[in-house]
Amino acid sequence: TLVADVSMGKVGAVFALEASRLSRSNTDWHRLLELCALTGTLISDEDGCYDPADFNDQLLLGLKGTMSQAELHFLRARLQGGKLNKAKKGELRSPLPVGYVYDDLGRPVIDPDAEVHGAVTVLFQAFRDTGSAYGVMGHFRRHGLLFPKRAYGGVWNGKLLWGRLSHSRVLGVLKNPAYAGVYVYGRYSYRKHLAVDGHIQYTTVCQPMEAWPVLLKDHHEGYLTWET
């Protein structure tokens, strides 16, 4: 809205508490400066008033925008560093896979619900007997068994929902190291790429085990041993 009003000559001056915080993106910031210079719009903050058509003012405003973007990088690095340090101690909490809950001290423990515990145990036993994820699905369907899933978000947030077991669900359980009592951080990474329409999309990429930054064995009670 601001850029549209500036480009149509409706704005005489843009006031901001701090010009560097008006935009966190250099692309947006320099576009705004260019339009302000063309329309004779001033930019003012607590440090002074700037004319983007003036070279010296434009240089200073560009520097403020660059500093703002750099600040975002430092903030993100500190936050990620804090998360990693907490994860290295096994204290960074994340949604637990079905079959586990947090106790009063915030530690992951096996779900005391006998039905949930039994369903997970049956899944692993069925895999031992059949040797395949499809075999596990067949076992559950032949015996009319359902498998729980914990909902996150919405009206069902935190509640257990029971449904038919899918192939991807079986693989998700079989490949989750939490069931072997292992705490892991960094199993997945996110890569950015441009979509056909020009928007930025994020793709989840599964990392190989040797690339996991944190892997703590015997962190909590497991349904399986790590060797299994």
mmCIF file of C-alpha atoms in Angstrom, residues 63-149:
data_model
loop_
_atom_site.group_PDB
_atom_site.id
_atom_site.type_symbol
_atom_site.label_atom_id
_atom_site.label_comp_id
_atom_site.label_asym_id
_atom_site.label_seq_id
_atom_site.Cartn_x
_atom_site.Cartn_y
_atom_site.Cartn_z
ATOM 1 C CA LEU A 63 23.536 1.776 4.195
ATOM 2 C CA LYS A 64 20.753 1.722 6.798
ATOM 3 C CA GLY A 65 18.867 -0.871 4.746
ATOM 4 C CA THR A 66 21.998 -3.031 4.453
ATOM 5 C CA MET A 67 22.553 -2.862 8.216
ATOM 6 C CA SER A 68 18.942 -3.883 8.821
ATOM 7 C CA GLN A 69 19.297 -6.969 6.635
ATOM 8 C CA ALA A 70 22.587 -7.855 8.346
ATOM 9 C CA GLU A 71 20.879 -7.531 11.731
ATOM 10 C CA LEU A 72 18.324 -10.135 10.666
ATOM 11 C CA HIS A 73 21.169 -12.517 9.836
ATOM 12 C CA PHE A 74 22.769 -12.050 13.268
ATOM 13 C CA LEU A 75 19.438 -12.493 15.061
ATOM 14 C CA ARG A 76 18.735 -15.707 13.153
ATOM 15 C CA ALA A 77 22.244 -17.031 13.829
ATOM 16 C CA ARG A 78 21.883 -16.402 17.570
ATOM 17 C CA LEU A 79 18.472 -18.062 17.710
ATOM 18 C CA GLN A 80 19.668 -21.103 15.762
ATOM 19 C CA GLY A 81 22.767 -21.314 17.948
ATOM 20 C CA GLY A 82 20.620 -21.277 21.066
ATOM 21 C CA LYS A 83 18.406 -24.040 19.693
ATOM 22 C CA LEU A 84 21.420 -26.172 18.768
ATOM 23 C CA ASN A 85 23.026 -25.765 22.200
ATOM 24 C CA LYS A 86 19.800 -26.819 23.889
ATOM 25 C CA ALA A 87 19.418 -29.760 21.490
ATOM 26 C CA LYS A 88 22.967 -30.946 22.256
ATOM 27 C CA LYS A 89 21.859 -31.332 25.875
ATOM 28 C CA GLY A 90 18.678 -33.154 24.768
ATOM 29 C CA GLU A 91 16.505 -30.426 26.259
ATOM 30 C CA LEU A 92 14.985 -28.867 23.136
ATOM 31 C CA ARG A 93 11.355 -29.915 23.136
ATOM 32 C CA SER A 94 9.574 -30.876 19.954
ATOM 33 C CA PRO A 95 6.347 -32.751 19.159
ATOM 34 C CA LEU A 96 6.792 -36.352 20.280
ATOM 35 C CA PRO A 97 5.870 -39.301 18.049
ATOM 36 C CA VAL A 98 2.762 -41.225 19.023
ATOM 37 C CA GLY A 99 3.561 -43.596 21.860
ATOM 38 C CA TYR A 100 5.413 -40.962 23.888
ATOM 39 C CA VAL A 101 4.334 -38.103 26.134
ATOM 40 C CA TYR A 102 6.181 -35.585 28.307
ATOM 41 C CA ASP A 103 6.114 -36.173 32.049
ATOM 42 C CA ASP A 104 5.824 -33.477 34.724
ATOM 43 C CA LEU A 105 9.554 -32.754 34.476
ATOM 44 C CA GLY A 106 9.419 -32.335 30.704
ATOM 45 C CA ARG A 107 11.090 -35.642 29.913
ATOM 46 C CA PRO A 108 9.764 -37.979 27.181
ATOM 47 C CA VAL A 109 8.273 -41.189 28.591
ATOM 48 C CA ILE A 110 6.301 -44.051 27.076
ATOM 49 C CA ASP A 111 2.609 -43.202 26.887
ATOM 50 C CA PRO A 112 0.840 -44.700 29.921
ATOM 51 C CA ASP A 113 -2.245 -45.324 27.760
ATOM 52 C CA ALA A 114 -2.214 -49.118 27.304
ATOM 53 C CA GLU A 115 -4.026 -48.930 23.950
ATOM 54 C CA VAL A 116 -1.465 -46.537 22.470
ATOM 55 C CA HIS A 117 1.474 -48.479 23.884
ATOM 56 C CA GLY A 118 -0.028 -51.716 22.582
ATOM 57 C CA ALA A 119 -0.608 -50.361 19.072
ATOM 58 C CA VAL A 120 3.026 -49.277 18.717
ATOM 59 C CA THR A 121 4.277 -52.589 20.099
ATOM 60 C CA VAL A 122 2.069 -54.549 17.676
ATOM 61 C CA LEU A 123 3.401 -52.485 14.747
ATOM 62 C CA PHE A 124 7.022 -53.385 15.521
ATOM 63 C CA GLN A 125 6.137 -57.030 16.143
ATOM 64 C CA ALA A 126 4.244 -57.196 12.838
ATOM 65 C CA PHE A 127 7.300 -55.793 11.046
ATOM 66 C CA ARG A 128 9.486 -58.467 12.628
ATOM 67 C CA ASP A 129 7.041 -61.141 11.434
ATOM 68 C CA THR A 130 6.422 -59.809 7.902
ATOM 69 C CA GLY A 131 9.563 -57.831 7.099
ATOM 70 C CA SER A 132 7.789 -55.086 5.170
ATOM 71 C CA ALA A 133 5.668 -51.985 5.716
ATOM 72 C CA TYR A 134 2.954 -53.413 3.462
ATOM 73 C CA GLY A 135 2.983 -56.560 5.573
ATOM 74 C CA VAL A 136 2.352 -54.431 8.674
ATOM 75 C CA MET A 137 -0.586 -52.739 6.927
ATOM 76 C CA GLY A 138 -2.014 -56.130 6.002
ATOM 77 C CA HIS A 139 -1.682 -57.394 9.571
ATOM 78 C CA PHE A 140 -3.569 -54.387 10.965
ATOM 79 C CA ARG A 141 -6.331 -54.694 8.350
ATOM 80 C CA ARG A 142 -6.777 -58.437 8.767
ATOM 81 C CA HIS A 143 -7.245 -58.016 12.494
ATOM 82 C CA GLY A 144 -9.320 -54.824 12.235
ATOM 83 C CA LEU A 145 -6.771 -52.789 14.192
ATOM 84 C CA LEU A 146 -6.514 -48.999 14.193
ATOM 85 C CA PHE A 147 -3.458 -46.842 14.840
ATOM 86 C CA PRO A 148 -3.359 -43.566 16.790
ATOM 87 C CA LYS A 149 -2.214 -40.174 15.524
#
